[in-house]
Amino acid sequence: MRKRIIAGNWKMYKTSIEAADFADKIKDRIKTSEHVEAVICPPAIYLGDLMQRFETSAVKVGAQTMHDTDEGAFTGEVSPAMLEDLGVQYVIIGHSERRQYFNETDETVNKKVHAAFQHHLVPMICVGETLEQRESMETVSVVSEQVEKAFADLSADLAKQAVIAYEPIWAIGTGKTATAEDANEVCGAIRHKIETIYSKDVADAVRIQYGGSVKPENIEELLSKEHIDGALVGGASLDPEAFIKLAEAGTHVE
Ligand code: 13P
């Protein structure tokens, strides 16, 4: 069985006190498990503090983005080497908001995926279609192409360790969730794409999250589906009690 991964993407929310308070509320209540891991991706400015607060906790820490080079004159950026140095384990790559507002492309996503692995960071690679693409039945071709480009020149050994987040853009922050059936169908198509690029072995190992208005009320149904191995959660991950419920759902859904 693939280990589930429930990740909270805080986006650009919380003050330092709110971030610390959240961490202190959940750190002893999320239990280590063979079957599920819980990750919090705070704004970069809080990564160091959360690494310390979660030091003895089962909760892992991820970044929301990073640059693709180790260092350089890139004002405002955070490098993969810096994340590795802090002990961060995950990094979200190519979130649709990064693609939409910060000019990230399939090519920069691919560079960042390679850079993440070079620094022992597990990338959570985001793919997803717009409403217009969904309505014109392009979902599978759009996400397949995003996957193909994100994984370009990546070895099978590394590909196996990657996490893919399927986040339909129209479902992000809108309260509209893809039905569990639709989400599973697209996640299945993504897995199939990985199989055609690599092998069944790699496709069976890759973990695929669903993201887009996930909350405690709908996560169980999503996780009950064959190809959905976790969730990337925005809004609902800001509330400690909701995040605990989301992580717990990962342990008890069959
Ligand atoms: P919401 O859960 O707020 O819809 O955000 C989803 C998302 O973008 C997670 O990365």
XYZ file of C-alpha atoms and ligand atoms in Angstrom:
264
model
C 0.000 0.000 0.000
C 1.233 3.496 -0.804
C 1.773 5.686 2.235
C -0.823 8.410 2.287
C 0.267 12.017 2.410
C -1.949 14.747 3.820
C -0.364 18.145 3.284
C -1.499 21.596 4.327
C -0.584 24.456 2.013
C -1.006 27.600 4.054
C -0.344 29.871 1.070
C 0.241 33.471 2.236
C -1.634 33.240 5.523
C -0.850 33.505 9.261
C 1.276 35.784 11.408
C 4.257 34.326 13.260
C 2.219 34.002 16.441
C -0.608 32.249 14.632
C 1.847 29.878 12.945
C 3.512 29.020 16.275
C 0.157 28.556 17.972
C -1.033 26.193 15.228
C 2.173 24.138 15.471
C 1.958 23.872 19.246
C -1.680 22.764 19.038
C -1.081 19.914 16.598
C 2.450 18.736 17.282
C 1.614 16.069 19.866
C -1.741 15.132 18.447
C -0.625 13.865 15.053
C 0.679 10.370 15.497
C 3.374 8.659 13.476
C 1.928 5.942 11.341
C 3.153 3.494 8.749
C 0.219 4.419 6.552
C 0.024 8.180 6.541
C 2.229 11.210 6.821
C 1.221 14.766 7.603
C 3.057 17.765 6.180
C 2.626 21.488 6.811
C 3.830 23.921 4.141
C 3.956 27.367 5.752
C 5.208 30.612 4.201
C 9.013 30.355 3.875
C 9.591 32.860 6.659
C 8.214 30.366 9.220
C 10.013 27.240 7.969
C 12.829 27.434 10.526
C 10.513 27.995 13.458
C 8.176 25.168 12.443
C 11.117 22.773 11.902
C 12.038 23.379 15.522
C 8.511 23.128 16.862
C 7.928 19.850 14.996
C 11.314 18.406 15.902
C 9.855 15.721 18.157
C 6.559 15.517 16.315
C 5.366 13.242 13.502
C 4.502 16.332 11.457
C 6.841 17.066 8.567
C 7.544 20.428 7.006
C 7.443 21.450 3.363
C 8.102 24.633 1.420
C 5.548 26.160 -0.941
C 8.060 26.862 -3.712
C 11.780 27.391 -4.287
C 14.255 28.535 -6.926
C 15.997 25.921 -9.057
C 19.591 26.909 -8.323
C 21.655 26.644 -5.145
C 22.538 30.298 -4.791
C 22.765 33.496 -6.780
C 21.591 37.045 -7.288
C 17.862 36.273 -7.217
C 16.386 38.797 -4.832
C 13.626 37.388 -2.699
C 14.083 33.743 -3.663
C 14.753 30.719 -1.472
C 17.070 28.000 -2.756
C 16.802 24.226 -2.530
C 20.148 24.178 -0.699
C 18.668 26.466 1.970
C 15.656 24.207 2.394
C 17.887 21.147 2.697
C 20.030 22.952 5.236
C 16.980 23.604 7.428
C 15.965 19.948 7.216
C 12.809 20.602 5.213
C 11.610 17.383 3.564
C 9.033 18.428 0.985
C 8.509 21.223 -1.491
C 5.435 22.089 -3.527
C 6.434 22.665 -7.144
C 4.374 24.336 -9.852
C 1.270 25.169 -7.851
C -1.306 26.681 -10.208
C -1.028 30.007 -8.354
C 2.714 30.028 -9.090
C 1.990 29.193 -12.710
C -0.684 31.870 -12.936
C 0.904 34.759 -11.031
C 4.652 34.069 -11.045
C 5.314 32.883 -14.576
C 6.128 29.299 -13.701
C 6.033 27.027 -16.711
C 6.318 23.310 -17.332
C 10.008 23.943 -18.057
C 10.733 25.717 -14.767
C 8.733 23.037 -12.982
C 10.984 20.369 -14.510
C 14.135 22.233 -13.439
C 12.808 22.575 -9.917
C 11.875 18.894 -9.724
C 15.468 17.960 -10.593
C 16.834 20.538 -8.146
C 14.572 19.252 -5.365
C 15.851 15.692 -5.713
C 19.453 16.891 -5.814
C 18.803 18.357 -2.383
C 16.909 15.381 -0.970
C 13.610 17.214 -1.033
C 10.514 15.359 -2.178
C 8.630 17.445 -4.736
C 4.860 17.631 -4.620
C 4.311 18.425 -8.276
C 1.052 20.219 -9.015
C -0.936 19.682 -12.186
C -4.494 20.603 -13.063
C -6.830 21.959 -15.699
C -8.810 25.193 -15.940
C -12.603 25.184 -16.057
C -12.485 25.963 -19.749
C -10.190 23.013 -20.424
C -12.438 20.730 -18.391
C -15.517 21.868 -20.266
C -13.839 21.199 -23.573
C -12.876 17.697 -22.390
C -9.162 18.432 -22.374
C -8.490 17.501 -18.741
C -6.616 14.268 -19.341
C -4.516 15.640 -22.192
C -3.639 18.789 -20.212
C -2.567 16.989 -17.049
C -0.771 14.250 -18.999
C 1.303 16.836 -20.794
C 2.085 18.641 -17.529
C 3.205 15.334 -16.019
C 5.318 14.417 -19.012
C 7.119 17.762 -18.949
C 7.558 17.814 -15.175
C 9.203 14.372 -15.238
C 11.425 14.997 -18.292
C 14.862 13.360 -17.889
C 14.083 12.131 -14.384
C 15.278 8.606 -13.541
C 12.784 5.916 -12.597
C 14.320 5.679 -9.129
C 13.626 9.339 -8.442
C 10.263 9.355 -10.211
C 9.058 6.668 -7.801
C 9.651 8.962 -4.863
C 7.783 11.936 -6.319
C 4.362 13.069 -5.200
C 1.923 14.466 -7.760
C -0.900 16.759 -6.667
C -3.859 16.827 -9.003
C -5.504 20.184 -8.353
C -8.213 21.209 -10.809
C -7.859 24.984 -10.893
C -11.613 25.562 -10.801
C -11.830 23.663 -7.503
C -9.172 25.690 -5.650
C -10.565 27.966 -2.982
C -13.986 27.914 -4.600
C -15.759 25.416 -2.377
C -16.315 23.315 -5.512
C -14.719 19.901 -5.223
C -14.343 17.489 -8.090
C -16.524 14.481 -7.341
C -14.489 11.673 -5.853
C -15.178 9.659 -9.024
C -13.935 12.428 -11.318
C -10.868 13.067 -9.171
C -10.082 9.355 -9.123
C -10.476 9.092 -12.866
C -7.966 11.889 -13.487
C -5.562 10.522 -10.852
C -5.857 7.142 -12.602
C -5.017 8.798 -15.932
C -1.977 10.419 -14.309
C -0.854 7.040 -12.983
C -1.314 5.570 -16.425
C 0.818 8.354 -17.896
C 3.591 7.540 -15.417
C 3.331 3.897 -16.462
C 3.758 4.793 -20.131
C 6.790 6.991 -19.361
C 8.390 4.520 -16.928
C 6.820 1.223 -15.885
C 4.020 -0.272 -13.831
C 6.410 -0.528 -10.943
C 6.996 3.250 -10.925
C 3.303 3.996 -11.503
C 2.364 1.813 -8.536
C 4.828 3.635 -6.296
C 4.077 7.261 -7.169
C 1.744 8.951 -4.734
C -1.015 11.120 -6.125
C -2.861 13.668 -3.999
C -6.066 15.424 -4.827
C -6.374 19.131 -3.999
C -9.208 21.628 -4.338
C -11.626 22.462 -1.514
C -10.735 19.368 0.516
C -12.153 19.489 4.041
C -12.882 17.063 6.863
C -16.366 16.478 5.430
C -15.206 15.238 2.029
C -11.741 13.773 2.557
C -12.868 10.282 3.488
C -14.706 9.731 0.252
C -11.762 11.035 -1.759
C -9.297 8.797 0.097
C -11.480 5.754 -0.401
C -10.690 5.869 -4.125
C -8.081 3.626 -5.674
C -5.797 6.265 -7.156
C -6.066 9.006 -4.511
C -3.236 8.681 -2.004
C -3.692 11.881 -0.085
C -4.689 15.494 -0.217
C -3.111 18.897 -0.666
C -5.297 21.187 1.373
C -5.415 24.972 1.352
C -8.132 26.743 3.335
C -9.063 23.887 5.676
C -5.425 23.347 6.669
C -5.331 26.730 8.398
C -7.444 25.466 11.256
C -5.594 23.113 13.637
C -8.648 21.037 14.534
C -9.572 20.616 10.866
C -6.016 19.631 9.974
C -5.960 17.013 12.739
C -9.212 15.553 11.365
C -7.804 15.524 7.841
C -4.664 13.695 8.973
C -6.730 11.243 11.022
C -8.896 10.458 8.010
C -5.703 9.227 6.350
C -5.270 6.625 9.054
C -8.763 5.209 9.147
C -10.076 5.148 5.593
C -9.563 1.675 4.078
P -8.202 24.981 -1.143
O -8.146 23.730 -0.305
O -8.306 26.237 -0.347
O -9.207 24.858 -2.248
O -6.756 25.096 -1.869
C -6.284 23.997 -2.554
C -4.868 24.244 -2.887
O -4.552 25.071 -3.730
C -3.842 23.507 -2.141
O -2.591 23.647 -2.719
